[in-house]
Coordinates of C-alpha atoms in Angstrom, one line a residue:
M1062 CA -9.9 23.9 22.1
T1063 CA -13.3 22.8 22.0
H1064 CA -15.7 24.4 19.5
D1065 CA -19.6 25.2 19.7
L1066 CA -20.8 23.0 17.1
T1067 CA -24.2 24.5 17.0
L1068 CA -22.6 27.5 15.2
P1069 CA -24.3 28.1 11.4
S1070 CA -22.4 27.2 8.3
G1071 CA -21.4 30.7 7.7
S1072 CA -19.5 30.8 10.8
H1073 CA -16.0 32.6 10.7
I1074 CA -14.5 29.6 12.3
A1075 CA -15.5 27.4 9.2
E1076 CA -14.6 30.4 6.3
G1077 CA -12.3 29.7 3.8
L1078 CA -11.8 25.9 4.4
A1079 CA -13.5 24.9 1.3
E1080 CA -12.2 27.5 -0.7
R1081 CA -8.8 26.9 0.0
A1082 CA -9.1 23.3 -0.4
L1083 CA -10.2 23.7 -3.9
R1084 CA -7.1 25.7 -4.7
D1085 CA -4.8 23.3 -3.6
P1086 CA -3.0 21.6 -6.4
H1087 CA -2.2 18.5 -4.1
R1088 CA -6.1 17.9 -3.7
P1089 CA -7.5 14.9 -5.7
R1090 CA -10.1 15.0 -8.2
F1091 CA -11.5 11.9 -8.4
H1092 CA -10.9 10.3 -5.1
F1093 CA -13.3 11.2 -2.8
T1094 CA -12.4 14.0 -0.3
S1095 CA -14.3 15.8 2.5
P1096 CA -15.4 19.3 1.5
G1097 CA -13.2 20.6 3.4
G1098 CA -11.3 20.1 6.8
W1099 CA -10.4 16.9 8.1
L1100 CA -11.0 13.2 6.8
N1101 CA -10.0 10.1 8.2
D1102 CA -11.7 6.3 8.5
P1103 CA -14.5 5.2 6.2
N1104 CA -17.6 4.5 8.4
G1105 CA -20.9 2.8 7.8
L1106 CA -20.0 1.6 4.1
S1107 CA -23.2 0.3 2.9
H1108 CA -25.4 -0.3 -0.5
W1109 CA -28.7 0.6 0.6
N1110 CA -31.5 0.5 -2.1
G1111 CA -29.3 0.9 -4.8
V1112 CA -27.3 3.7 -3.3
Y1113 CA -23.8 3.5 -2.0
H1114 CA -23.5 5.4 1.3
L1115 CA -20.2 6.0 2.7
F1116 CA -19.8 7.8 5.7
Y1117 CA -16.5 9.0 7.0
Q1118 CA -14.8 10.6 10.1
Y1119 CA -15.1 14.3 9.7
N1120 CA -14.0 17.8 11.1
P1121 CA -15.7 20.7 8.8
L1122 CA -13.8 23.2 11.4
A1123 CA -10.2 22.7 10.8
A1124 CA -7.9 20.5 8.9
A1125 CA -7.1 18.5 12.3
H1126 CA -8.3 15.7 14.1
H1127 CA -10.7 17.2 16.6
R1128 CA -14.1 16.6 17.9
I1129 CA -14.8 14.0 15.1
H1130 CA -18.4 14.3 13.4
W1131 CA -19.6 11.7 11.0
G1132 CA -19.4 13.2 7.3
H1133 CA -21.9 11.4 4.7
A1134 CA -21.9 11.2 1.0
T1135 CA -24.1 9.1 -1.4
S1136 CA -23.1 7.7 -5.0
T1137 CA -25.4 5.0 -7.6
D1138 CA -22.2 4.4 -9.7
L1139 CA -19.2 4.3 -6.8
V1140 CA -18.1 7.2 -9.0
H1141 CA -19.7 10.4 -8.9
W1142 CA -20.6 11.4 -5.3
V1143 CA -22.9 13.8 -3.7
D1144 CA -22.5 15.2 -0.1
E1145 CA -25.4 14.5 2.4
P1146 CA -26.4 16.4 5.6
V1147 CA -23.7 15.7 8.2
A1148 CA -25.2 12.4 10.2
L1149 CA -23.5 12.8 13.4
V1150 CA -22.4 15.4 15.7
P1151 CA -20.7 15.3 19.1
G1152 CA -23.1 15.9 21.8
S1153 CA -22.8 18.9 24.1
A1154 CA -23.1 16.3 27.0
G1155 CA -23.2 12.5 27.2
P1156 CA -20.8 9.9 26.3
D1157 CA -19.8 11.3 22.7
R1158 CA -19.1 14.7 23.6
D1159 CA -15.6 14.7 22.3
G1160 CA -16.2 12.9 19.5
C1161 CA -18.4 10.3 16.8
W1162 CA -15.7 7.7 16.3
S1163 CA -15.7 4.9 14.0
G1164 CA -18.4 2.6 13.4
V1165 CA -20.6 0.6 11.1
L1166 CA -24.3 0.6 9.6
V1167 CA -26.9 -2.2 10.0
D1168 CA -30.1 -3.4 8.8
D1169 CA -32.2 -3.7 12.2
G1170 CA -35.4 -5.1 10.5
G1171 CA -35.6 -2.3 8.0
V1172 CA -34.3 0.3 10.3
P1173 CA -31.0 1.8 9.3
T1174 CA -28.9 1.6 12.4
L1175 CA -25.1 3.0 13.2
V1176 CA -23.2 1.6 16.2
Y1177 CA -19.9 3.7 16.7
S1178 CA -17.4 4.5 19.4
G1179 CA -18.4 7.9 21.3
R1180 CA -15.5 9.6 22.7
H1181 CA -15.4 11.3 26.5
G1182 CA -12.0 12.2 27.4
E1183 CA -9.7 9.0 27.0
H1184 CA -12.7 6.8 26.6
E1185 CA -14.4 5.4 23.6
L1186 CA -17.5 3.3 24.3
P1187 CA -20.2 1.7 21.6
C1188 CA -23.3 3.7 21.1
V1189 CA -26.3 3.7 18.7
A1190 CA -28.3 5.7 16.1
R1191 CA -31.6 5.2 14.7
G1192 CA -31.9 6.8 11.0
S1193 CA -34.5 7.8 8.5
A1194 CA -35.5 5.7 5.6
D1195 CA -33.3 7.8 3.4
L1196 CA -30.5 7.4 5.6
R1197 CA -30.0 11.2 6.1
Y1198 CA -31.3 11.9 9.5
W1199 CA -30.2 10.1 12.6
T1200 CA -31.3 10.0 16.3
K1201 CA -29.0 8.7 19.0
D1202 CA -30.3 6.3 21.5
P1203 CA -31.0 7.6 24.7
A1204 CA -29.3 4.7 26.4
N1205 CA -26.1 5.3 25.2
P1206 CA -23.3 4.1 25.5
V1207 CA -24.9 0.5 24.8
I1208 CA -21.5 -0.9 26.3
T1209 CA -20.7 0.9 29.6
A1210 CA -17.2 -0.4 30.0
P1211 CA -14.5 -2.7 28.5
P1212 CA -14.5 -6.3 29.8
E1213 CA -13.6 -6.6 33.4
G1214 CA -10.3 -7.8 34.8
V1215 CA -8.7 -7.3 31.4
D1216 CA -5.8 -4.6 31.0
I1217 CA -6.6 -3.1 27.5
T1218 CA -4.7 -0.6 25.1
A1219 CA -7.8 0.9 23.8
F1220 CA -11.2 0.0 23.0
R1221 CA -12.7 1.1 20.0
D1222 CA -14.2 0.5 16.2
H1223 CA -16.7 -2.1 15.4
C1224 CA -17.8 -4.7 13.0
V1225 CA -21.7 -5.7 13.8
W1226 CA -23.5 -8.5 11.8
R1227 CA -26.5 -10.7 12.3
E1228 CA -25.9 -14.3 12.7
G1229 CA -29.0 -16.5 13.0
Q1230 CA -31.5 -14.7 15.7
V1231 CA -28.7 -12.7 17.4
W1232 CA -26.5 -9.8 16.5
R1233 CA -22.7 -10.1 17.2
Q1234 CA -20.1 -7.5 17.4
L1235 CA -16.3 -7.1 17.5
V1236 CA -14.5 -4.3 19.1
G1237 CA -10.9 -3.5 18.5
S1238 CA -8.6 -3.5 21.0
G1239 CA -5.5 -4.8 22.7
I1240 CA -4.4 -6.6 25.6
R1241 CA -1.6 -4.7 27.5
G1242 CA 1.8 -7.0 27.6
V1243 CA 0.1 -9.6 24.9
G1244 CA -1.0 -7.8 21.8
G1245 CA -4.0 -6.4 19.8
T1246 CA -7.3 -8.6 19.6
A1247 CA -11.1 -8.2 18.7
F1248 CA -13.4 -8.8 21.5
L1249 CA -16.6 -10.7 20.7
Y1250 CA -20.0 -9.9 22.0
E1251 CA -23.6 -11.0 21.5
S1252 CA -27.3 -9.2 21.4
D1253 CA -30.5 -9.7 21.0
D1254 CA -31.4 -6.3 20.3
L1255 CA -28.3 -4.1 19.3
R1256 CA -28.8 -2.5 22.8
S1257 CA -27.8 -5.2 25.5
W1258 CA -24.7 -6.8 24.7
R1259 CA -23.0 -9.8 26.5
Y1260 CA -19.2 -10.3 26.5
V1261 CA -18.1 -13.6 24.8
G1262 CA -14.3 -13.4 24.4
P1263 CA -11.4 -12.5 22.5
L1264 CA -12.0 -13.7 18.9
L1265 CA -8.6 -13.6 17.8
T1266 CA -5.2 -12.1 20.0
G1267 CA -1.9 -11.1 18.6
D1268 CA 1.5 -11.5 19.7
A1269 CA 3.1 -7.8 19.9
S1270 CA 6.4 -9.4 20.9
Q1271 CA 6.8 -10.8 17.5
N1272 CA 8.3 -9.0 14.3
Q1273 CA 8.2 -5.7 15.9
G1274 CA 9.4 -3.0 13.7
E1275 CA 8.6 -5.4 10.7
L1276 CA 6.2 -4.5 7.9
D1277 CA 3.8 -7.4 9.4
W1278 CA 4.1 -6.4 13.2
T1279 CA 0.5 -6.9 14.2
G1280 CA 0.8 -4.0 16.9
T1281 CA -0.5 -3.2 20.5
M1282 CA -4.1 -2.7 19.5
W1283 CA -6.2 -3.7 16.1
E1284 CA -8.2 -0.7 14.9
C1285 CA -11.1 -1.3 12.5
V1286 CA -11.6 -5.0 12.2
D1287 CA -13.2 -6.1 9.6
L1288 CA -14.5 -10.0 9.6
F1289 CA -16.0 -11.1 6.3
R1290 CA -16.6 -14.5 4.5
L1291 CA -15.5 -14.7 0.8
G1292 CA -17.2 -17.4 -1.0
E1293 CA -20.5 -19.0 -0.2
D1294 CA -21.1 -20.9 3.3
E1295 CA -21.5 -24.2 1.8
E1296 CA -18.7 -23.9 -0.2
A1297 CA -15.5 -25.9 0.8
G1298 CA -13.2 -23.3 -0.7
S1299 CA -14.9 -20.3 1.2
T1300 CA -12.2 -18.2 3.5
D1301 CA -13.1 -16.1 6.6
V1302 CA -11.0 -13.0 6.4
L1303 CA -10.1 -10.6 9.4
V1304 CA -8.9 -7.4 8.5
F1305 CA -7.5 -4.7 11.0
S1306 CA -4.9 -1.7 11.5
A1307 CA -2.1 -2.3 13.6
W1308 CA -2.0 0.4 16.1
D1309 CA 0.5 1.4 19.0
E1310 CA 0.5 4.1 21.5
G1311 CA -0.9 6.6 19.1
T1312 CA 1.1 5.4 16.2
T1313 CA -0.9 4.3 13.0
H1314 CA 1.1 1.6 11.2
H1315 CA -0.2 -0.8 8.4
P1316 CA -3.2 -2.6 7.5
L1317 CA -3.2 -6.3 7.9
Y1318 CA -5.5 -9.5 7.4
W1319 CA -5.5 -12.7 8.7
T1320 CA -7.2 -15.9 6.3
G1321 CA -8.8 -18.6 8.3
R1322 CA -12.0 -19.8 9.5
Y1323 CA -14.6 -18.3 11.8
Q1324 CA -16.4 -20.8 13.7
G1325 CA -18.1 -20.7 16.9
D1326 CA -16.8 -17.9 19.1
T1327 CA -13.2 -18.2 17.7
F1328 CA -11.2 -17.6 14.6
T1329 CA -8.6 -20.0 13.3
P1330 CA -5.9 -18.4 11.5
T1331 CA -4.1 -20.2 8.5
A1332 CA -2.1 -17.0 7.7
L1333 CA -0.9 -13.4 8.0
H1334 CA -0.9 -10.8 4.8
R1335 CA 0.0 -7.3 4.2
L1336 CA -3.4 -5.8 3.0
D1337 CA -1.6 -2.8 1.1
Y1338 CA 2.0 -2.1 0.6
G1339 CA 1.6 1.5 1.2
G1340 CA 1.5 0.7 5.3
R1341 CA -0.3 3.8 6.9
Y1342 CA -1.3 5.4 3.2
F1343 CA -4.2 3.0 3.2
Y1344 CA -5.2 2.5 6.7
A1345 CA -8.5 1.6 8.7
P1346 CA -10.0 0.0 5.7
Q1347 CA -13.7 -1.2 5.9
S1348 CA -16.1 -3.1 3.4
T1349 CA -19.2 -4.2 2.3
R1350 CA -20.9 -6.6 0.6
D1351 CA -23.1 -4.7 -2.4
E1352 CA -26.5 -5.8 -3.9
H1353 CA -24.3 -7.7 -7.0
G1354 CA -22.8 -9.7 -4.4
R1355 CA -19.3 -8.1 -4.5
R1356 CA -17.0 -7.2 -1.7
I1357 CA -16.6 -3.7 -1.9
M1358 CA -13.5 -1.9 0.2
F1359 CA -12.1 1.5 0.8
G1360 CA -9.6 2.9 3.0
W1361 CA -8.1 6.1 4.1
L1362 CA -5.2 7.6 2.5
Q1363 CA -3.4 10.0 5.2
E1364 CA -1.2 12.5 4.3
G1365 CA 2.5 12.6 3.8
R1366 CA 3.1 16.3 4.3
T1367 CA 3.1 18.5 7.9
D1368 CA 0.2 19.6 9.8
E1369 CA 1.0 23.0 8.9
A1370 CA 0.8 22.4 5.5
N1371 CA -2.5 20.6 5.8
A1372 CA -3.7 23.4 7.8
Q1373 CA -2.6 26.2 5.3
A1374 CA -4.4 23.9 2.5
G1375 CA -7.6 23.8 4.5
W1376 CA -8.0 20.1 3.9
C1377 CA -6.6 16.8 5.2
G1378 CA -7.3 13.3 4.3
V1379 CA -8.3 11.4 1.1
M1380 CA -10.5 8.1 0.7
S1381 CA -9.4 5.4 -1.2
L1382 CA -10.9 4.3 -4.9
P1383 CA -13.3 1.8 -4.0
R1384 CA -11.8 -1.7 -4.5
V1385 CA -13.4 -5.0 -5.3
V1386 CA -12.0 -7.8 -3.0
T1387 CA -12.1 -11.4 -4.1
L1388 CA -10.0 -14.7 -3.3
A1389 CA -6.3 -14.9 -5.2
T1390 CA -5.2 -18.3 -6.3
D1391 CA -2.7 -18.2 -3.7
G1392 CA -5.3 -17.9 -0.7
G1393 CA -4.9 -14.6 0.1
L1394 CA -6.7 -11.4 -1.5
H1395 CA -7.2 -9.9 -5.0
Q1396 CA -7.6 -6.4 -5.1
A1397 CA -8.7 -3.9 -8.1
P1398 CA -10.6 -1.1 -8.7
A1399 CA -14.0 -0.8 -8.9
P1400 CA -14.8 -1.3 -12.7
E1401 CA -17.2 1.3 -12.5
L1402 CA -14.0 3.9 -12.7
T1403 CA -13.6 3.6 -16.4
E1404 CA -16.6 5.9 -16.8
L1405 CA -13.8 8.9 -15.8
R1406 CA -11.6 7.6 -18.6
R1407 CA -11.2 10.2 -21.4
E1408 CA -8.6 10.8 -24.0
R1409 CA -6.9 7.3 -24.3
V1410 CA -3.2 7.3 -25.5
E1411 CA -1.7 4.0 -26.7
V1412 CA 2.0 3.1 -26.7
A1413 CA 3.2 0.6 -29.3
P1414 CA 4.0 -2.9 -27.8
G1415 CA 7.7 -4.4 -28.3
R1416 CA 11.1 -4.8 -26.0
Q1417 CA 12.2 -2.4 -24.0
A1418 CA 15.9 -1.7 -24.9
D1419 CA 16.6 1.6 -23.2
R1420 CA 16.9 2.2 -19.6
Y1421 CA 14.4 5.3 -19.7
T1422 CA 12.1 6.6 -22.6
R1423 CA 9.8 9.7 -22.0
L1424 CA 6.5 9.4 -23.5
P1425 CA 5.4 12.9 -24.7
A1426 CA 1.9 11.7 -25.6
V1427 CA 1.3 10.6 -22.0
R1428 CA 1.1 13.8 -19.8
G1429 CA -1.0 14.6 -16.6
D1430 CA -1.8 14.7 -13.0
Q1431 CA -5.4 12.9 -13.8
L1432 CA -4.4 9.7 -15.0
D1433 CA -5.7 6.1 -15.3
I1434 CA -2.7 3.9 -16.7
E1435 CA -2.8 0.0 -17.7
T1436 CA 0.2 -1.8 -19.0
T1437 CA 0.9 -5.4 -19.5
L1438 CA 4.8 -6.8 -19.0
R1439 CA 6.6 -10.0 -19.5
L1440 CA 9.6 -9.9 -17.6
A1441 CA 12.8 -12.3 -17.8
P1442 CA 14.3 -13.6 -14.9
G1443 CA 16.6 -10.9 -12.9
A1444 CA 14.7 -8.0 -15.0
T1445 CA 13.1 -4.9 -13.9
A1446 CA 10.7 -2.6 -15.5
R1447 CA 9.8 1.2 -14.2
L1448 CA 7.0 3.4 -15.0
V1449 CA 8.0 7.0 -14.2
V1450 CA 4.9 9.7 -13.2
R1451 CA 4.9 13.2 -12.0
E1452 CA 7.9 13.8 -14.0
T1453 CA 9.2 17.6 -14.1
P1454 CA 10.9 18.3 -17.6
D1455 CA 14.1 18.0 -15.8
G1456 CA 13.6 15.3 -14.1
A1457 CA 14.6 17.0 -10.9
E1458 CA 11.0 15.7 -9.2
R1459 CA 9.5 12.3 -10.5
T1460 CA 7.8 9.1 -8.9
V1461 CA 8.6 5.6 -10.2
V1462 CA 7.1 2.5 -10.0
E1463 CA 8.8 -0.7 -10.2
V1464 CA 8.3 -4.2 -10.7
S1465 CA 11.1 -6.8 -11.0
R1466 CA 11.5 -10.4 -11.1
A1467 CA 14.1 -12.4 -9.1
Q1468 CA 17.3 -13.5 -10.7
D1469 CA 16.0 -17.4 -10.2
G1470 CA 12.4 -16.6 -11.8
T1471 CA 10.8 -17.4 -8.4
G1472 CA 9.1 -14.5 -7.8
G1473 CA 8.9 -10.8 -8.1
T1474 CA 8.8 -7.4 -6.2
L1475 CA 6.4 -4.4 -6.4
R1476 CA 8.6 -1.2 -5.3
L1477 CA 7.7 2.6 -5.4
R1478 CA 10.5 4.9 -5.2
R1479 CA 9.7 8.2 -3.9
E1480 CA 13.1 9.6 -3.3
T1481 CA 12.8 12.1 -6.0
S1482 CA 8.9 12.3 -6.0
S1483 CA 9.5 16.0 -4.2
L1484 CA 12.3 18.6 -3.7
D1485 CA 10.5 19.6 -0.2
P1486 CA 12.5 18.1 2.7
T1487 CA 9.5 18.2 5.0
V1488 CA 7.1 15.5 3.2
D1489 CA 7.4 11.9 3.4
T1490 CA 9.3 10.0 0.4
E1491 CA 10.3 6.8 1.9
P1492 CA 10.0 3.9 -0.6
R1493 CA 7.0 1.3 -0.1
Y1494 CA 7.5 -2.2 -1.6
G1495 CA 6.2 -5.8 -1.2
E1496 CA 6.2 -9.3 -2.4
L1497 CA 4.6 -9.6 -6.4
P1498 CA 3.4 -13.2 -7.5
L1499 CA 4.1 -13.3 -11.1
G1500 CA 2.1 -14.8 -14.1
T1501 CA 3.0 -16.9 -16.6
N1502 CA 6.6 -16.2 -18.0
G1503 CA 6.7 -13.4 -15.8
R1504 CA 3.7 -11.4 -16.4
V1505 CA 2.9 -8.4 -14.9
D1506 CA -0.5 -6.8 -15.4
L1507 CA -0.1 -3.1 -13.6
R1508 CA -2.4 -0.5 -13.2
V1509 CA -1.2 3.2 -11.6
L1510 CA -3.9 5.6 -10.9
V1511 CA -2.6 9.2 -10.4
D1512 CA -4.7 11.7 -8.9
H1513 CA -2.7 15.1 -8.0
S1514 CA -0.9 13.7 -4.5
A1515 CA -3.1 10.3 -4.4
L1516 CA -1.4 7.4 -6.2
E1517 CA -2.8 3.8 -6.3
V1518 CA -0.7 0.9 -7.8
F1519 CA -2.1 -2.4 -8.5
A1520 CA 0.1 -5.3 -9.8
N1521 CA -1.3 -8.9 -10.4
G1522 CA -3.9 -8.1 -7.6
R1523 CA -1.7 -7.0 -5.0
A1524 CA -2.0 -2.8 -3.9
L1525 CA 0.5 -0.3 -3.1
T1526 CA -1.1 3.2 -2.2
A1527 CA 1.1 6.4 -1.3
R1528 CA 0.9 10.2 -1.3
I1529 CA 3.1 12.4 -3.6
Y1530 CA 3.8 16.1 -3.4
P1531 CA 5.9 17.7 -6.3
T1532 CA 6.8 21.1 -5.6
R1533 CA 6.1 22.2 -9.4
P1534 CA 2.7 20.4 -9.6
D1535 CA 1.9 22.1 -12.8
E1536 CA 5.1 20.9 -14.6
A1537 CA 5.2 17.5 -12.9
V1538 CA 3.1 15.9 -15.4
G1539 CA 5.3 13.6 -17.4
V1540 CA 5.3 9.8 -17.9
G1541 CA 7.9 7.5 -19.2
I1542 CA 8.9 4.0 -19.1
G1543 CA 12.2 2.0 -18.9
A1544 CA 13.7 -1.4 -18.0
D1545 CA 16.7 -3.2 -16.9
G1546 CA 17.4 -6.8 -18.5
D1547 CA 14.7 -8.5 -21.1
V1548 CA 11.2 -6.7 -20.5
A1549 CA 8.7 -7.1 -23.3
L1550 CA 5.7 -4.5 -23.3
E1551 CA 2.7 -6.3 -24.4
R1552 CA 0.3 -3.2 -24.0
F1553 CA 0.4 0.0 -22.5
D1554 CA -2.9 2.2 -22.5
A1555 CA -3.4 5.5 -20.6
W1556 CA -6.4 7.9 -20.4
Q1557 CA -6.9 11.3 -18.8
M1558 CA -9.2 11.1 -16.1
A1559 CA -12.1 13.7 -15.5
S1560 CA -13.3 14.8 -12.2
G1561 CA -15.6 13.0 -9.9
F1562 CA -17.1 16.3 -8.5
T1563 CA -18.8 19.4 -10.0
N1564 CA -16.7 22.5 -9.9
G1565 CA -16.6 24.8 -7.2
P1566 CA -16.2 24.8 -3.6
R1567 CA -18.5 22.1 -1.7
P1568 CA -20.6 23.4 1.7
L1569 CA -19.0 22.3 4.6
W1570 CA -22.5 21.6 6.2
P1571 CA -24.4 20.0 3.5

């Protein structure tokens, strides 16, 4: 079904979405969500004249992926968000008549400019729109699409999503794609004016025949490629990072990144890494360098419940918390929540340090479904520590974050157990896990942010994101800790978190 997108905001088609979304107990309160309807990829992420701009894939008409718009929100602190007018709406004709898909924002000589994928039928092609000085109003280029077809002579799996930057006197662009029978790739283009593009070639191509079914499989297509450098250009220790999300025949798998060196027309990789151990629950990430010199990243938290449940709730999709990305000592990425998030902390509860002698102890002083928990643990070889959140009084529903140290003491594992996170048999409860580097004497700095159905875990710079849907959400507010083996609790602090939004439903068409 195709909707008439000229309908006013009071249209019966959109009626009730924002109100239903507000009532849903699984809707996060300090993560960014759209006013209602559908949200997916972060787009156009930028810090422009002191204001953070977060654009996103948005359907204000239904909690379903259909005829996508560009939603827009702004913030001065990465914590409190203001809904801005919808930036892009699919045209009644032209290359984006079936959707304005993912893209980026660049500064073209002082003119804010969006480069995005216009969808028509089964095809997505690069399009351009110029913005007003305040980034609130946008005019599409009449020459769209600015690239009229994928590279000739290449059998591609898909062709969309953009990474655009200024390099010397020219613009360069990566378009996510895949070469059929080979693997995912990022096609490199070059332009003098953002309108006329010259095809250069594949920047890097993966091998889809390797590791299929594994947690680091690179897929048959790379979505939402993002290339950036950490460290100054002149610094010998700087590293180039190529982030992408592995996709295959309509299935979103997981975000990965290559570290290596971008030089000339190629990217020479040194290692492949998992970006987030939650897989598709932190998907299609995009980053920007803010005016403080930090690399800020957002990702899309997909849902883990049925399409029918999303439709009934009136909303779908969550934006991750903003992350500061830096280089880790092992050559990979270190991720941490932006420090501005501490502004939302309210009541603090401290748990006394000491050895954890019991397999499990409930902490009656710590309760809630909007929490920020920080703890420092020391694990002896073979030990495991547990943090339980969203637990019902009878323990029937509970979500468990585990950190463990190998018996030989050399490494660790971060694991999220969701087997009993919900008694609803239709929601996803598969465990998530990944390698955990350990500090001195088995030290683990663990931070867990609970926001209703959204859960983000950070352990020694590694991230694990997921969704949880307890069937008794009002009762599932318990927190506890436990251990197997020799575990020392050096600190434990928990805060109630305030909402990042004002009360009441938000307009679907700001």
